[in-house]
Short mmCIF file of C-alpha atoms and ligand atoms in Angstrom, two decimals:
data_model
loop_
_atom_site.label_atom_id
_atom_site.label_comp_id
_atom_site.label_asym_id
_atom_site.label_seq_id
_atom_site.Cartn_x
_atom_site.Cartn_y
_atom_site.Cartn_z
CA UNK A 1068 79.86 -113.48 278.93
CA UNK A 1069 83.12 -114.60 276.87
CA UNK A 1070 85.71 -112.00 277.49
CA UNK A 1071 88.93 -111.16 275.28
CA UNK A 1072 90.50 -108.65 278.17
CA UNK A 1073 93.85 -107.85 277.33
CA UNK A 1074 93.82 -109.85 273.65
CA UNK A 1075 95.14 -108.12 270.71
CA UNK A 1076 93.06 -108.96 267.32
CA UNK A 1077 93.80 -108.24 264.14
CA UNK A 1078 91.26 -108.32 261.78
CA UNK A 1079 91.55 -108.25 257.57
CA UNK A 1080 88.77 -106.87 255.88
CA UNK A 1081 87.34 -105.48 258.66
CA UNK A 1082 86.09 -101.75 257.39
CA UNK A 1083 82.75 -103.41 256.46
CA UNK A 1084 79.87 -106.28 256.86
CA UNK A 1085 81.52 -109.12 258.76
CA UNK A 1086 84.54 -108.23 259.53
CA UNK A 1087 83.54 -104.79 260.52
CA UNK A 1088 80.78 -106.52 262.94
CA UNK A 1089 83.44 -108.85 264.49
CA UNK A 1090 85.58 -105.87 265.49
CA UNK A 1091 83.22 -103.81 267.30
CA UNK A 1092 82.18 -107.22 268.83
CA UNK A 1093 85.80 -108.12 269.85
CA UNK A 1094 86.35 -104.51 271.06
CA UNK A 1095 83.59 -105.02 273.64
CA UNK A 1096 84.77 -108.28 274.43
CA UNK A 1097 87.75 -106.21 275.59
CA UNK A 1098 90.46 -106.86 272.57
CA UNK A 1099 92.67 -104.30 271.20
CA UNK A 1100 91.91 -104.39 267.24
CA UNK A 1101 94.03 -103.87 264.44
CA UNK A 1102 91.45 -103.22 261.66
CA UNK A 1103 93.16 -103.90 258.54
CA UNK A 1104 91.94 -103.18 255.00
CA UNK A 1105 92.54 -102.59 251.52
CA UNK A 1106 90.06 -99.09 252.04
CA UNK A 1107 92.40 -97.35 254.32
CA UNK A 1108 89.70 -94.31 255.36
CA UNK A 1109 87.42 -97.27 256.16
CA UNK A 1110 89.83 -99.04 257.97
CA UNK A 1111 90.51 -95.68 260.24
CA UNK A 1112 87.22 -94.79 260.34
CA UNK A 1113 85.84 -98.52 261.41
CA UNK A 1114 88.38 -97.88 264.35
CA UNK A 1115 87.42 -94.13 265.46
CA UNK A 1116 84.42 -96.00 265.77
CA UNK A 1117 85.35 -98.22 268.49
CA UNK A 1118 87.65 -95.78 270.27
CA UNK A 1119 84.66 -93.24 270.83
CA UNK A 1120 82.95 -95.86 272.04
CA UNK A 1121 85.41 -96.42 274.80
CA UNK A 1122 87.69 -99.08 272.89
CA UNK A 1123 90.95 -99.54 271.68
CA UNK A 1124 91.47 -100.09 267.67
CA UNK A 1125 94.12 -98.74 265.04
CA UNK A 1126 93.60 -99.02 261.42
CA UNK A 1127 95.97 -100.63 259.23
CA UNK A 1128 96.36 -100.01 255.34
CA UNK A 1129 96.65 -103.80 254.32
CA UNK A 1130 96.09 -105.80 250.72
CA UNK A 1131 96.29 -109.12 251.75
CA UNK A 1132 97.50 -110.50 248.40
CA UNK A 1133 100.91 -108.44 248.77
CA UNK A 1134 103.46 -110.79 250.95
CA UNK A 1135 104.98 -107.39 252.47
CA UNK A 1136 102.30 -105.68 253.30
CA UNK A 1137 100.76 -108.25 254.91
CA UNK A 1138 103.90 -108.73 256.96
CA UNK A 1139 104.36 -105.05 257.30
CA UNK A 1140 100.74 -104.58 258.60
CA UNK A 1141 101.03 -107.66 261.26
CA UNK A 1142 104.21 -106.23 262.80
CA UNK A 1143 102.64 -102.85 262.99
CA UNK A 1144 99.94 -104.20 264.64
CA UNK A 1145 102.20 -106.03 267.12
CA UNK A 1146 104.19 -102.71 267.64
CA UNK A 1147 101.61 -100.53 268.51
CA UNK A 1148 99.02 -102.94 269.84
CA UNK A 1149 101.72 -104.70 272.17
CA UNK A 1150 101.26 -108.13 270.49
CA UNK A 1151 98.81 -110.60 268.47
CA UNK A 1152 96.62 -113.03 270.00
CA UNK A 1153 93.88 -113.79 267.36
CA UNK A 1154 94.20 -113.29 263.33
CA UNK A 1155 90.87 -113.34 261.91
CA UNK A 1156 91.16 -113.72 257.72
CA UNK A 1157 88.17 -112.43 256.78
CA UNK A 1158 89.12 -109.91 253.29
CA UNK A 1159 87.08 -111.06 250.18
CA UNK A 1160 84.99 -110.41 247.50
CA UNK A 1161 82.87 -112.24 245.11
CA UNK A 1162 82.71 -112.42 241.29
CA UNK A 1163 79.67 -114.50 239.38
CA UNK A 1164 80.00 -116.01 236.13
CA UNK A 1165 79.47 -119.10 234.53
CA UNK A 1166 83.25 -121.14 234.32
CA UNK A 1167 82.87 -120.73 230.42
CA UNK A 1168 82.35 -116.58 230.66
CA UNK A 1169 84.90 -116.49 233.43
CA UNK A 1170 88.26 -113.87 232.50
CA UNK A 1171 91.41 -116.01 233.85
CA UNK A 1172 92.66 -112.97 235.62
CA UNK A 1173 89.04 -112.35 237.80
CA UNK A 1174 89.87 -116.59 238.97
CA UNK A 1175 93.61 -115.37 239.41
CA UNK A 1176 92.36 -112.13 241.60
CA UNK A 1177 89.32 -114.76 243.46
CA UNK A 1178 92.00 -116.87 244.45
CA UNK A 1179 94.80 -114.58 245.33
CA UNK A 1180 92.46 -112.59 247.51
CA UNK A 1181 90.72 -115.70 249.56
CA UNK A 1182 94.01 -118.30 249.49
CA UNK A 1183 96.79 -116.61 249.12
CA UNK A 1184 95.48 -113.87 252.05
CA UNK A 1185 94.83 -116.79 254.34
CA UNK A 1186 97.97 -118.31 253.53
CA UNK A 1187 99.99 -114.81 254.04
CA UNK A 1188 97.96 -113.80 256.87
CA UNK A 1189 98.39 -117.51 258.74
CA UNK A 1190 102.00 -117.65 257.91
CA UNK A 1191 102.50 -113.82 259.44
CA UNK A 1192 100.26 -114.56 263.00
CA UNK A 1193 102.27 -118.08 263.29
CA UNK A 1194 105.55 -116.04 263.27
CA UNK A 1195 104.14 -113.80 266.19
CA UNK A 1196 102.43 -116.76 267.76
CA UNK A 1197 104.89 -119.12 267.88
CA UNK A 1198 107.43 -117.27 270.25
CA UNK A 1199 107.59 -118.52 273.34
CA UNK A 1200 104.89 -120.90 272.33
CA UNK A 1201 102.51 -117.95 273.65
CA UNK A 1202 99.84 -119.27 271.18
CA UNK A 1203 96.79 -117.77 269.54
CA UNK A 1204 93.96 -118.51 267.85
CA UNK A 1205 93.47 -118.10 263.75
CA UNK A 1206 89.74 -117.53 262.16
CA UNK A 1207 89.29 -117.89 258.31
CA UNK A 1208 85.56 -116.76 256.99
CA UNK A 1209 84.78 -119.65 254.63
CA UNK A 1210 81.25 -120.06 254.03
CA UNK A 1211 78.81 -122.14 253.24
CA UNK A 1212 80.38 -122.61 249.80
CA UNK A 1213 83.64 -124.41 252.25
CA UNK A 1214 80.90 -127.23 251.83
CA UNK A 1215 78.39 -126.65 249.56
CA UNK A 1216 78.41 -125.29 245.31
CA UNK A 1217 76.45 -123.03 243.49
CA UNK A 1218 76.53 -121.85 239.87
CA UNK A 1219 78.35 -118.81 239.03
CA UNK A 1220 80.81 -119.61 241.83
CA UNK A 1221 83.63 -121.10 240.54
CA UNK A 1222 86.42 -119.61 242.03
CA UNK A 1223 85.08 -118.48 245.74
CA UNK A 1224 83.73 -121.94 246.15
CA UNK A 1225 86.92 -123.90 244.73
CA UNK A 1226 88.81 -121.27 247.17
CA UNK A 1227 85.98 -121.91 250.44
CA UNK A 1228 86.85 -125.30 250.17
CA UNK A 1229 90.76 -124.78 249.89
CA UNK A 1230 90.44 -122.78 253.48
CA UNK A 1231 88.98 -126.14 254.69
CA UNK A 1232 92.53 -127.70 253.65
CA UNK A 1233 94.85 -124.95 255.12
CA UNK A 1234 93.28 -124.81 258.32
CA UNK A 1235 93.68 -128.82 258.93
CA UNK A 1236 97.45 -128.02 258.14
CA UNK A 1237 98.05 -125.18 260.24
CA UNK A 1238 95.81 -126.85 262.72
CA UNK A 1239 98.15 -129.41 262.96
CA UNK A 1240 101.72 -127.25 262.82
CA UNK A 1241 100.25 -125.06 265.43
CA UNK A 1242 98.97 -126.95 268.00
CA UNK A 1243 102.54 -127.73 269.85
CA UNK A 1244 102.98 -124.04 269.43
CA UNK A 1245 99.43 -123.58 271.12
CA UNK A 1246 98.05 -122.18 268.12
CA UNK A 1247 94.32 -123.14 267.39
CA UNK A 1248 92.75 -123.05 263.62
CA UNK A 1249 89.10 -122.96 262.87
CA UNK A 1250 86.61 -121.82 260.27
CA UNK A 1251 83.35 -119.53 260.60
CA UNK A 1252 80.95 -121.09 257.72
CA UNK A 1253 77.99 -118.92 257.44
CA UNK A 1254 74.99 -118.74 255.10
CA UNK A 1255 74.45 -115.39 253.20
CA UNK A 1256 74.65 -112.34 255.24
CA UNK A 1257 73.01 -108.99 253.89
CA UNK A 1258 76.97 -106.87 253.30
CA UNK A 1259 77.75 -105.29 250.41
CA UNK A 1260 79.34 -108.19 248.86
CA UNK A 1261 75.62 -109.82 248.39
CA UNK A 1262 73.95 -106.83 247.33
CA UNK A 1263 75.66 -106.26 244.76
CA UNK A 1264 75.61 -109.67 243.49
CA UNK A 1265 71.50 -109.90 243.59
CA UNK A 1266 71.34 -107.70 240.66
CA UNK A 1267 73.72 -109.34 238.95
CA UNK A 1268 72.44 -112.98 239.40
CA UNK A 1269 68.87 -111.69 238.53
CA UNK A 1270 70.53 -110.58 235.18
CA UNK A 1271 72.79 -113.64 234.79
CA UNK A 1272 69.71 -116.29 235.60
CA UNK A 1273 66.65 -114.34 234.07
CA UNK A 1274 64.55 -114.11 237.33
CA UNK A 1275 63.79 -111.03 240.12
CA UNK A 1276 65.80 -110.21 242.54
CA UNK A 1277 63.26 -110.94 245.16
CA UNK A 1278 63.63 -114.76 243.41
CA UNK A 1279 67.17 -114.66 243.77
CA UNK A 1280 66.44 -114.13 247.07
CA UNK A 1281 63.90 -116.58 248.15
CA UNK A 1282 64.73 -119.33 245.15
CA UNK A 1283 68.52 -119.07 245.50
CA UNK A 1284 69.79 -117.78 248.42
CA UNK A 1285 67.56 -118.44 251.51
CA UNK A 1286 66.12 -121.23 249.65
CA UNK A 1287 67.52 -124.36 251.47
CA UNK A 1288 67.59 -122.41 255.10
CA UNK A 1289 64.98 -123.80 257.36
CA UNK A 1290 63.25 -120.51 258.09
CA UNK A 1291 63.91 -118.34 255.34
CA UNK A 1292 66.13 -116.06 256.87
CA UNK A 1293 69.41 -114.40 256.10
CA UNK A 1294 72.11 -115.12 258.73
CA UNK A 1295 73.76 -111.40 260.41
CA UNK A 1296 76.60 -109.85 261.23
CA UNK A 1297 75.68 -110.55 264.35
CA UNK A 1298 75.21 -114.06 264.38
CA UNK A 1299 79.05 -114.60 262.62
CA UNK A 1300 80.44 -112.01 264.82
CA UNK A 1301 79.16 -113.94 268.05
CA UNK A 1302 80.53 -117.31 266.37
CA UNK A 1303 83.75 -115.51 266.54
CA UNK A 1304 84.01 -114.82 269.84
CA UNK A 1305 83.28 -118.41 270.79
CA UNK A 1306 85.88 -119.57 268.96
CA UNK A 1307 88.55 -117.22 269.95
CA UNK A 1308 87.39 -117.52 273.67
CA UNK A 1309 87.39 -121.36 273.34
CA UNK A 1310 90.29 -122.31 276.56
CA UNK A 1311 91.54 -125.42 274.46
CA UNK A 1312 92.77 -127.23 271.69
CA UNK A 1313 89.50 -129.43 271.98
CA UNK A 1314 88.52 -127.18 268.82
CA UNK A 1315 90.95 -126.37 266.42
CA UNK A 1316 91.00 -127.79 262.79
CA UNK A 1317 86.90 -127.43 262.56
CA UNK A 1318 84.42 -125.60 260.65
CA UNK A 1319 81.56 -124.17 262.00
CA UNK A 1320 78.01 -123.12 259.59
CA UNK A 1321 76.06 -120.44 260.37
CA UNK A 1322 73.45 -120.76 258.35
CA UNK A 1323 70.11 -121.17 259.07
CA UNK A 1324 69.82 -124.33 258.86
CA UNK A 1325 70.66 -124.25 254.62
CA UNK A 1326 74.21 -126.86 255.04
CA UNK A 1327 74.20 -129.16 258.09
CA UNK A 1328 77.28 -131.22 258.86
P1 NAD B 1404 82.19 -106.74 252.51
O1 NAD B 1404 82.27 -106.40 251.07
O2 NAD B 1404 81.20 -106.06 253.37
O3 NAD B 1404 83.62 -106.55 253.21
C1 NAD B 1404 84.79 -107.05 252.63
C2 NAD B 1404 85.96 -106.17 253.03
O4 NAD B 1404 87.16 -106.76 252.49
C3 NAD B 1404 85.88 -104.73 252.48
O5 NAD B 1404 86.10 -103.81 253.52
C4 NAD B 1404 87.00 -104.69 251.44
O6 NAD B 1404 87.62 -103.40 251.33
C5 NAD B 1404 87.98 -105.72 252.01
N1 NAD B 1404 88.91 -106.22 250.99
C6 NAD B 1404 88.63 -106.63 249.74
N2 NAD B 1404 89.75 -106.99 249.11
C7 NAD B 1404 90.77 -106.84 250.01
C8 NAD B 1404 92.17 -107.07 249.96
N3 NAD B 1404 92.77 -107.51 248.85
N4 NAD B 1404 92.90 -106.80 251.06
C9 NAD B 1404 92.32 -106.32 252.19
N5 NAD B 1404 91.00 -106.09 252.29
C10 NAD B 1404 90.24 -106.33 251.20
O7 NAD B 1404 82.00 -108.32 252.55
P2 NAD B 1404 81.53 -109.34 253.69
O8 NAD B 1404 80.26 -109.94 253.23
O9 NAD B 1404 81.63 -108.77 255.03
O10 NAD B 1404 82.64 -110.47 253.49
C11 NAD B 1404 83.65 -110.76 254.44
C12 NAD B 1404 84.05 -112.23 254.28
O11 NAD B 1404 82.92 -113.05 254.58
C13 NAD B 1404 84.51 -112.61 252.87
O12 NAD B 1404 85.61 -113.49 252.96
C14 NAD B 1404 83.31 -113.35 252.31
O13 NAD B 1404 83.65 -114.27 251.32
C15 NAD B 1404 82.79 -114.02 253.56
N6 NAD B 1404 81.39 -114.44 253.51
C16 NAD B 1404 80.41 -113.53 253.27
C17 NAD B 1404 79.10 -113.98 253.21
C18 NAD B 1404 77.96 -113.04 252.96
O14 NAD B 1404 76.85 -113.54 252.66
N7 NAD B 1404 78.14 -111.74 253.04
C19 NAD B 1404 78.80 -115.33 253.41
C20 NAD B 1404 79.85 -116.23 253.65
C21 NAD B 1404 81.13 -115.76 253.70
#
């Protein structure tokens, strides 16, 4: 089994869905995890889960489009957790509308969340990571949109495919530093960030949900089935277990099969 014994995680986004998963996941890999999140009672209640199950987690008040409080949060996590070994930049949400309909400030607020809370986030672990050249390993969730458009999307898929960019950078910067950069890719995964948008891309397209389902979203998997917590969660560990810089700079789908590289 791949083990994270004595690692020290922090985690953005991590009261729900994916991140949430990749926590409790981590914790029983044997990581301490700094569960940070904009929903502070979720972020403290995500890790009184994982302490009554026998782990170690703190939760961390953190919006990850304000520079100090994502440097705030990452030093805090390093104080109490006794360092940082793997940043996993996972906060986001999702807003559809066709470019035309689309309010400036809702791009502004896509991008700020997804690039600017990589950026922050990256720039915050490297500081930690780079002393001593002790290393570390740094996780951006892109998706499938990292590779692939859809309608509506303008924003979270312009800002997928920007993580794509980032990561070759700070792949590069980090690696004499020992500090490895990849990207989880997956398909769409049942969280609260796609129901609520089934609803809304029913209303926007004139169809069903259930045909939003099966004609949009699991329409180009192989099998017809949505990708899980699970499934990212366990991609997660892979990569932060991974001994070498053999992968760093990569992206990885999870996807059922709907974008192959
Ligand atoms: P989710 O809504 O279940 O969880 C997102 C979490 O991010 C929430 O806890 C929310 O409070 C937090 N958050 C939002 N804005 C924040 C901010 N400014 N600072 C800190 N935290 C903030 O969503 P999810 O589906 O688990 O999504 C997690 C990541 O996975 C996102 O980056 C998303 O784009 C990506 N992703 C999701 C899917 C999917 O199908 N669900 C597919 C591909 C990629």
């Amino acid at each position: 089994m791949m083990r994270l014994d004595g690692k020290v995680a922090l985690i953005t986004g991590a009261a729900s869905g994916i991140g949430k998963s990749i926590a409790e996941t981590y914790a029983k890999a044997g990581a301490a995890i700094a569960i940070a999140d904009l929903n502070q009672a979720g972020a403290d209640a995500a890790a009184a889960e994982i302490v009554a199950a026998g782990g170690k987690a703190i939760g961390i008040a953190m919006d990850v489009t304000n520079e100090a409080a994502v440097d705030k949060g990452t030093d805090l996590a390093v104080e109490k957790l006794g360092g940082l070994d793997i940043m996993i930049s996972n906060a986001g949400i999702q807003i559809v509308k066709p470019i035309v309909e689309f309010a400036f400030a809702d791009w502004r607020k896509m991008l700020a969340i997804h690039m600017d809370g990589a950026f922050l986030t990256t720039r915050a672990a490297m500081r930690h990571m780079y002393k001593d050249k002790k290393g570390g390993s740094i996780i951006y969730m892109g998706s499938v949109h990292s590779h692939e458009a859809s309608k509506l999307k303008a924003p979270y898929v312009a800002a997928k495919h920007g993580l794509l960019g980032l990561a070759r950078v700070a792949a590069k910067e980090g690696a004499e530093y020992n500090v490895r950069v990849n990207v989880i890719c997956p398909g769409f995964v049942r969280t609260p960030l796609v129901e609520k948008q089934i609803p809304e891309q029913a209303a926007q397209f004139g169809i069903t949900e259930e045909q939003v389902i099966k004609t949009i979203m699991l329409k180009e998997t192989v099998d017809g089935i949505f990708t899980t917590v699970e499934d990212v969660a366990q991609t997660a560990l892979f990569l932060a277990s991974f001994p070498s810089a053999a992968l760093t700079g990569q992206s990885i789908t999870v996807s059922h099969g709907w974008h192959m590289q």
